[in-house]
Amino acid sequence: MQYQKITPIFLEKIKAIVGADAVFTDEETLINYNHDETEDLKYNPEVVVKPKNAQEISGLLKLCNEAMVPLTPRGGGTGLSGGALPVFGGVLLSMEKFKAILSIDTENLQATVEPGVITEEFINAVAAHGLLYPVDPSSKGSCFIGGNVAHGSGGPRVVKYGTIREYILNLEVVLPTGEVIWTGANTLKYASGYNLTQLMIGSEGTLGVVTKIVTKLVPKSQHSVLMLGSFAENESACAAVSAIFRAGVTPSALEFMERRGVEWVIRFDDIKFDLKDGVNAFLMIEFDGDDLDVIFKDCERVNAVLEAQGCTEVLFADTAQQKEELWRMRRTMAESVKSNSVYKEEDTVVPRAALPKLINGIKEIGGRYGFESVCYGHAGDGNLHVNIIKAGMSDEDWKNKLKDGIKEIFELTSALGGTISGEHGIGLVQKEFMPIKYSEVHLNLMRSIKQAFDPQGILNPGKIF
Amino acid sequence: MQYQKITPIFLEKIKAIVGADAVFTDEETLINYNHDETEDLKYNPEVVVKPKNAQEISGLLKLCNEAMVPLTPRGGGTGLSGGALPVFGGVLLSMEKFKAILSIDTENLQATVEPGVITEEFINAVAAHGLLYPVDPSSKGSCFIGGNVAHGSGGPRVVKYGTIREYILNLEVVLPTGEVIWTGANTLKYASGYNLTQLMIGSEGTLGVVTKIVTKLVPKSQHSVLMLGSFAENESACAAVSAIFRAGVTPSALEFMERRGVEWVIRFDDIKFDLKDGVNAFLMIEFDGDDLDVIFKDCERVNAVLEAQGCTEVLFADTAQQKEELWRMRRTMAESVKSNSVYKEEDTVVPRAALPKLINGIKEIGGRYGFESVCYGHAGDGNLHVNIIKAGMSDEDWKNKLKDGIKEIFELTSALGGTISGEHGIGLVQKEFMPIKYSEVHLNLMRSIKQAFDPQGILNPGKIF
């Protein structure tokens, strides 16, 4: 695509649509919006625009579409695949003014919310009505719900409550050509033509700009119990994961953490934890429900499974504070590794019984390429985040050889029945690995869908493929 | 599109691909495959072909694509929207030889199954491993799982377990141009580009022919309790539905039945039931779980809600036989109405709190147009099947005026936040109503997606739009 640069006249046209006070070209703002949480990537936009409603976005998209100016939508800027980076410059569309929770419908257990609402704020708002919106990525304190939709984000509760796909009922979307549609209906079931709601979820802002979101809600459980199982080996902890489900129980969270991740959060994040010798891996297992007796029965069943799988110690978090400390340890891990090492994060996912093969394979590949890794994640879903650490790798190898190692990791996930991202998306940083998973025919189908929505290719160009 | 008729030479080419014994042109076969369970529709195919693997289907599609011969895939033939009817003649592709359950993976709680497997047989096969595949439409004894995928089929358990979308992880699909792809990965999470798995679900065989299906499974509950609540009015029964969920409980099924439907199954289907005077509507409410005490607590909470909502009597099905009798009553209803009256079935769905307005509106519209109706369905999902009965309507009005009445019903569902099909699909019979729900821009997006997959328009033409 041949994109056009933004001229002073074009800038005036933008101001005419959104108002001069919503348009920023100062250096400081451009720098603030030139990166997300993905490592090592910076792309300056030519202008940052902060519209306040769908109509303004429609005007903006029509304008950009006519002038062949690229436009990149951005949520909370917490992405880990570079999805919100304006690779070709142009307009950076920040959704930060879309902050309204428009309705919490306790009759239908639904809510309508704008995409710029911070996920945790939404979770808290519905919790005040005794309801649960269970999609809570680790970045929930700063990510936007619109970004979660765009990336098909997950979090620990997917294992019991399902992915974000099961909670998004309907979306108001501004198409790249400026038209506004609702993708579906506010219903739990929908068999009325191609499901554009589902197509939008995980499309990473390349098919349209979401301006309203209708979510399903479920009753919030009254109780939860959190257990922490210690293992001598990664492999036995990973093998315990599928054994837990085979026992017929469904935890509300089942997270894996490698010893090294725990060491880092203890060292850098002021988290108190008695890390014992000989313990090399942990499983955090949570059960929730309305009946404590039932929860304890499930815990007992899991306890027996853990013992049989070589778990050396099981700890119960008794108080709300203990629970929150353990969760904070898990949530802080990415940030901790990131702040204290040169690293790259990959988001592998496999059928859960393949986790032992996956983690052993990652370590074996690391051994051959000379990188180390800290692994943790939503093991209950087979979703393992791999933080690759530079460690003793030379700068040159890090720059030139690491890619081959990452490619091998993705080839492994793919061979195990998995894929190259479970919840972070493809964005900019995984797109070169797409051919591992997809044939050219398959990629061309995706490209034709993009073409159908965005014939000029102006919306979030350079992402996915 | 200008489709070509099948010539004797073309027939020989088909035989060369699938074998002569898989190709049928005799009158009896053509008639057997010229209809589904949709009322009043018959379209003869030119040839019925019964391939046995994806490779043969690939060859067949390439052949049809080159020669501009339409091809219509068909599952169990139980569809209610005419989706499997060969409107333009051509090849009728029966999936009846795809009958293998390829694996039940108890490690990962997944199964791989061919699309011609009868849904109930699959449910029973996984149940033998203590597992549940919860998608069970009323036609489960004869429908194919592939047809369920194509139509986004549901059934009573959606209300607790979610729709078929949450159980289909990955699909092997033969594209209209003959290439074979897997749409996704065998994983619970997936954020790796556009989700073609979700796009295929509910696309009614217009984008590709599904040849393998990977499903998620969940642990099967050990107990269930079924209650039947009686009401004097449709409206109060419908109003009780959202009140039940507001009480914080989630039934595993919540079905509505109008008195008239119960009368019909008693009269025509040899079902014994003590139908009392003054009772005009029923709610069937099921709870399942592993702990009977918890189930009974939920039943008590619902009992209190039902009383407050004007329920006149609550009956508990004590034995497995009583449960099955009640379920048979509900499942038989469609068949019963169908066999004993001139009728049309519509598949309305709204947010569940809107059910009272929906059912009152349907009756009011019927009053104006002179048709009667029997309503029943998955009220917990807001999904109401409307069986329109000819009753005193003249033949001419039935033929000419009824459509306007149906249009009004769909306008009502749409105005209530709902849509024109919850689980039966659009197929042939609802497509004229699509503009009620969708703008031309929206329909054009769907058409462009079709174009991307099927540039010549040979696969299941004439459906959806």
mmCIF file of N, CA and C in Angstrom, chain B residues 309-346:
data_model
loop_
_atom_site.group_PDB
_atom_site.id
_atom_site.type_symbol
_atom_site.label_atom_id
_atom_site.label_comp_id
_atom_site.label_asym_id
_atom_site.label_seq_id
_atom_site.Cartn_x
_atom_site.Cartn_y
_atom_site.Cartn_z
ATOM 1 N N GLN B 309 -43.598 -15.539 41.714
ATOM 2 C CA GLN B 309 -43.971 -15.161 40.343
ATOM 3 C C GLN B 309 -45.330 -15.736 39.946
ATOM 4 N N GLY B 310 -46.055 -16.262 40.907
ATOM 5 C CA GLY B 310 -47.415 -16.714 40.610
ATOM 6 C C GLY B 310 -47.512 -18.133 40.090
ATOM 7 N N CYS B 311 -46.479 -18.926 40.311
ATOM 8 C CA CYS B 311 -46.539 -20.332 39.904
ATOM 9 C C CYS B 311 -47.557 -21.049 40.794
ATOM 10 N N THR B 312 -48.452 -21.847 40.189
ATOM 11 C CA THR B 312 -49.540 -22.455 40.969
ATOM 12 C C THR B 312 -49.176 -23.835 41.503
ATOM 13 N N GLU B 313 -48.234 -24.510 40.866
ATOM 14 C CA GLU B 313 -47.864 -25.846 41.325
ATOM 15 C C GLU B 313 -46.457 -26.168 40.848
ATOM 16 N N VAL B 314 -45.697 -26.832 41.709
ATOM 17 C CA VAL B 314 -44.374 -27.312 41.293
ATOM 18 C C VAL B 314 -44.324 -28.828 41.464
ATOM 19 N N LEU B 315 -43.933 -29.482 40.399
ATOM 20 C CA LEU B 315 -43.860 -30.944 40.379
ATOM 21 C C LEU B 315 -42.392 -31.340 40.253
ATOM 22 N N PHE B 316 -41.936 -32.309 41.033
ATOM 23 C CA PHE B 316 -40.570 -32.813 40.879
ATOM 24 C C PHE B 316 -40.603 -34.174 40.187
ATOM 25 N N ALA B 317 -39.781 -34.328 39.185
ATOM 26 C CA ALA B 317 -39.667 -35.637 38.542
ATOM 27 C C ALA B 317 -38.710 -36.467 39.386
ATOM 28 N N ASP B 318 -39.245 -37.533 39.984
ATOM 29 C CA ASP B 318 -38.420 -38.276 40.941
ATOM 30 C C ASP B 318 -37.536 -39.315 40.269
ATOM 31 N N THR B 319 -38.094 -40.032 39.330
ATOM 32 C CA THR B 319 -37.345 -41.140 38.747
ATOM 33 C C THR B 319 -36.780 -40.752 37.382
ATOM 34 N N ALA B 320 -35.815 -41.542 36.939
ATOM 35 C CA ALA B 320 -35.243 -41.325 35.618
ATOM 36 C C ALA B 320 -36.338 -41.413 34.557
ATOM 37 N N GLN B 321 -37.293 -42.304 34.787
ATOM 38 C CA GLN B 321 -38.368 -42.480 33.804
ATOM 39 C C GLN B 321 -39.267 -41.243 33.734
ATOM 40 N N GLN B 322 -39.597 -40.697 34.906
ATOM 41 C CA GLN B 322 -40.417 -39.478 34.914
ATOM 42 C C GLN B 322 -39.704 -38.334 34.204
ATOM 43 N N LYS B 323 -38.397 -38.213 34.473
ATOM 44 C CA LYS B 323 -37.616 -37.175 33.803
ATOM 45 C C LYS B 323 -37.677 -37.355 32.291
ATOM 46 N N GLU B 324 -37.443 -38.579 31.854
ATOM 47 C CA GLU B 324 -37.410 -38.830 30.421
ATOM 48 C C GLU B 324 -38.781 -38.553 29.791
ATOM 49 N N GLU B 325 -39.866 -38.893 30.518
ATOM 50 C CA GLU B 325 -41.209 -38.611 30.007
ATOM 51 C C GLU B 325 -41.421 -37.115 29.798
ATOM 52 N N LEU B 326 -40.990 -36.318 30.774
ATOM 53 C CA LEU B 326 -41.147 -34.865 30.643
ATOM 54 C C LEU B 326 -40.294 -34.333 29.492
ATOM 55 N N TRP B 327 -39.071 -34.821 29.410
ATOM 56 C CA TRP B 327 -38.204 -34.365 28.318
ATOM 57 C C TRP B 327 -38.766 -34.792 26.966
ATOM 58 N N ARG B 328 -39.343 -36.004 26.927
ATOM 59 C CA ARG B 328 -39.907 -36.477 25.664
ATOM 60 C C ARG B 328 -41.066 -35.568 25.250
ATOM 61 N N MET B 329 -41.851 -35.153 26.247
ATOM 62 C CA MET B 329 -42.966 -34.245 25.979
ATOM 63 C C MET B 329 -42.455 -32.975 25.301
ATOM 64 N N ARG B 330 -41.399 -32.408 25.867
ATOM 65 C CA ARG B 330 -40.847 -31.181 25.319
ATOM 66 C C ARG B 330 -40.244 -31.405 23.922
ATOM 67 N N ARG B 331 -39.510 -32.495 23.773
ATOM 68 C CA ARG B 331 -38.824 -32.741 22.497
ATOM 69 C C ARG B 331 -39.788 -33.084 21.375
ATOM 70 N N THR B 332 -40.900 -33.731 21.727
ATOM 71 C CA THR B 332 -41.858 -34.201 20.727
ATOM 72 C C THR B 332 -42.733 -33.078 20.177
ATOM 73 N N MET B 333 -42.754 -31.969 20.902
ATOM 74 C CA MET B 333 -43.718 -30.915 20.609
ATOM 75 C C MET B 333 -43.675 -30.438 19.155
ATOM 76 N N ALA B 334 -42.495 -30.182 18.637
ATOM 77 C CA ALA B 334 -42.373 -29.685 17.268
ATOM 78 C C ALA B 334 -42.958 -30.697 16.292
ATOM 79 N N GLU B 335 -42.548 -31.928 16.466
ATOM 80 C CA GLU B 335 -43.000 -33.013 15.609
ATOM 81 C C GLU B 335 -44.523 -33.145 15.655
ATOM 82 N N SER B 336 -45.052 -33.017 16.855
ATOM 83 C CA SER B 336 -46.477 -33.193 17.082
ATOM 84 C C SER B 336 -47.290 -32.125 16.345
ATOM 85 N N VAL B 337 -46.877 -30.879 16.511
ATOM 86 C CA VAL B 337 -47.573 -29.782 15.830
ATOM 87 C C VAL B 337 -47.474 -29.979 14.327
ATOM 88 N N LYS B 338 -46.268 -30.321 13.912
ATOM 89 C CA LYS B 338 -45.990 -30.483 12.499
ATOM 90 C C LYS B 338 -46.837 -31.563 11.836
ATOM 91 N N SER B 339 -47.008 -32.668 12.553
ATOM 92 C CA SER B 339 -47.728 -33.798 11.952
ATOM 93 C C SER B 339 -49.223 -33.567 11.929
ATOM 94 N N ASN B 340 -49.694 -32.596 12.694
ATOM 95 C CA ASN B 340 -51.140 -32.500 12.868
ATOM 96 C C ASN B 340 -51.750 -31.172 12.455
ATOM 97 N N SER B 341 -50.973 -30.356 11.791
ATOM 98 C CA SER B 341 -51.543 -29.076 11.376
ATOM 99 C C SER B 341 -50.711 -28.479 10.250
ATOM 100 N N VAL B 342 -51.358 -27.644 9.482
ATOM 101 C CA VAL B 342 -50.595 -26.789 8.578
ATOM 102 C C VAL B 342 -49.924 -25.736 9.453
ATOM 103 N N TYR B 343 -48.634 -25.583 9.312
ATOM 104 C CA TYR B 343 -47.918 -24.750 10.270
ATOM 105 C C TYR B 343 -46.681 -24.145 9.635
ATOM 106 N N LYS B 344 -46.102 -23.184 10.337
ATOM 107 C CA LYS B 344 -44.775 -22.654 10.013
ATOM 108 C C LYS B 344 -44.041 -22.434 11.317
ATOM 109 N N GLU B 345 -42.749 -22.794 11.320
ATOM 110 C CA GLU B 345 -42.001 -22.619 12.569
ATOM 111 C C GLU B 345 -41.010 -21.474 12.463
ATOM 112 N N GLU B 346 -41.055 -20.582 13.444
ATOM 113 C CA GLU B 346 -40.081 -19.500 13.508
ATOM 114 C C GLU B 346 -39.267 -19.657 14.797
#
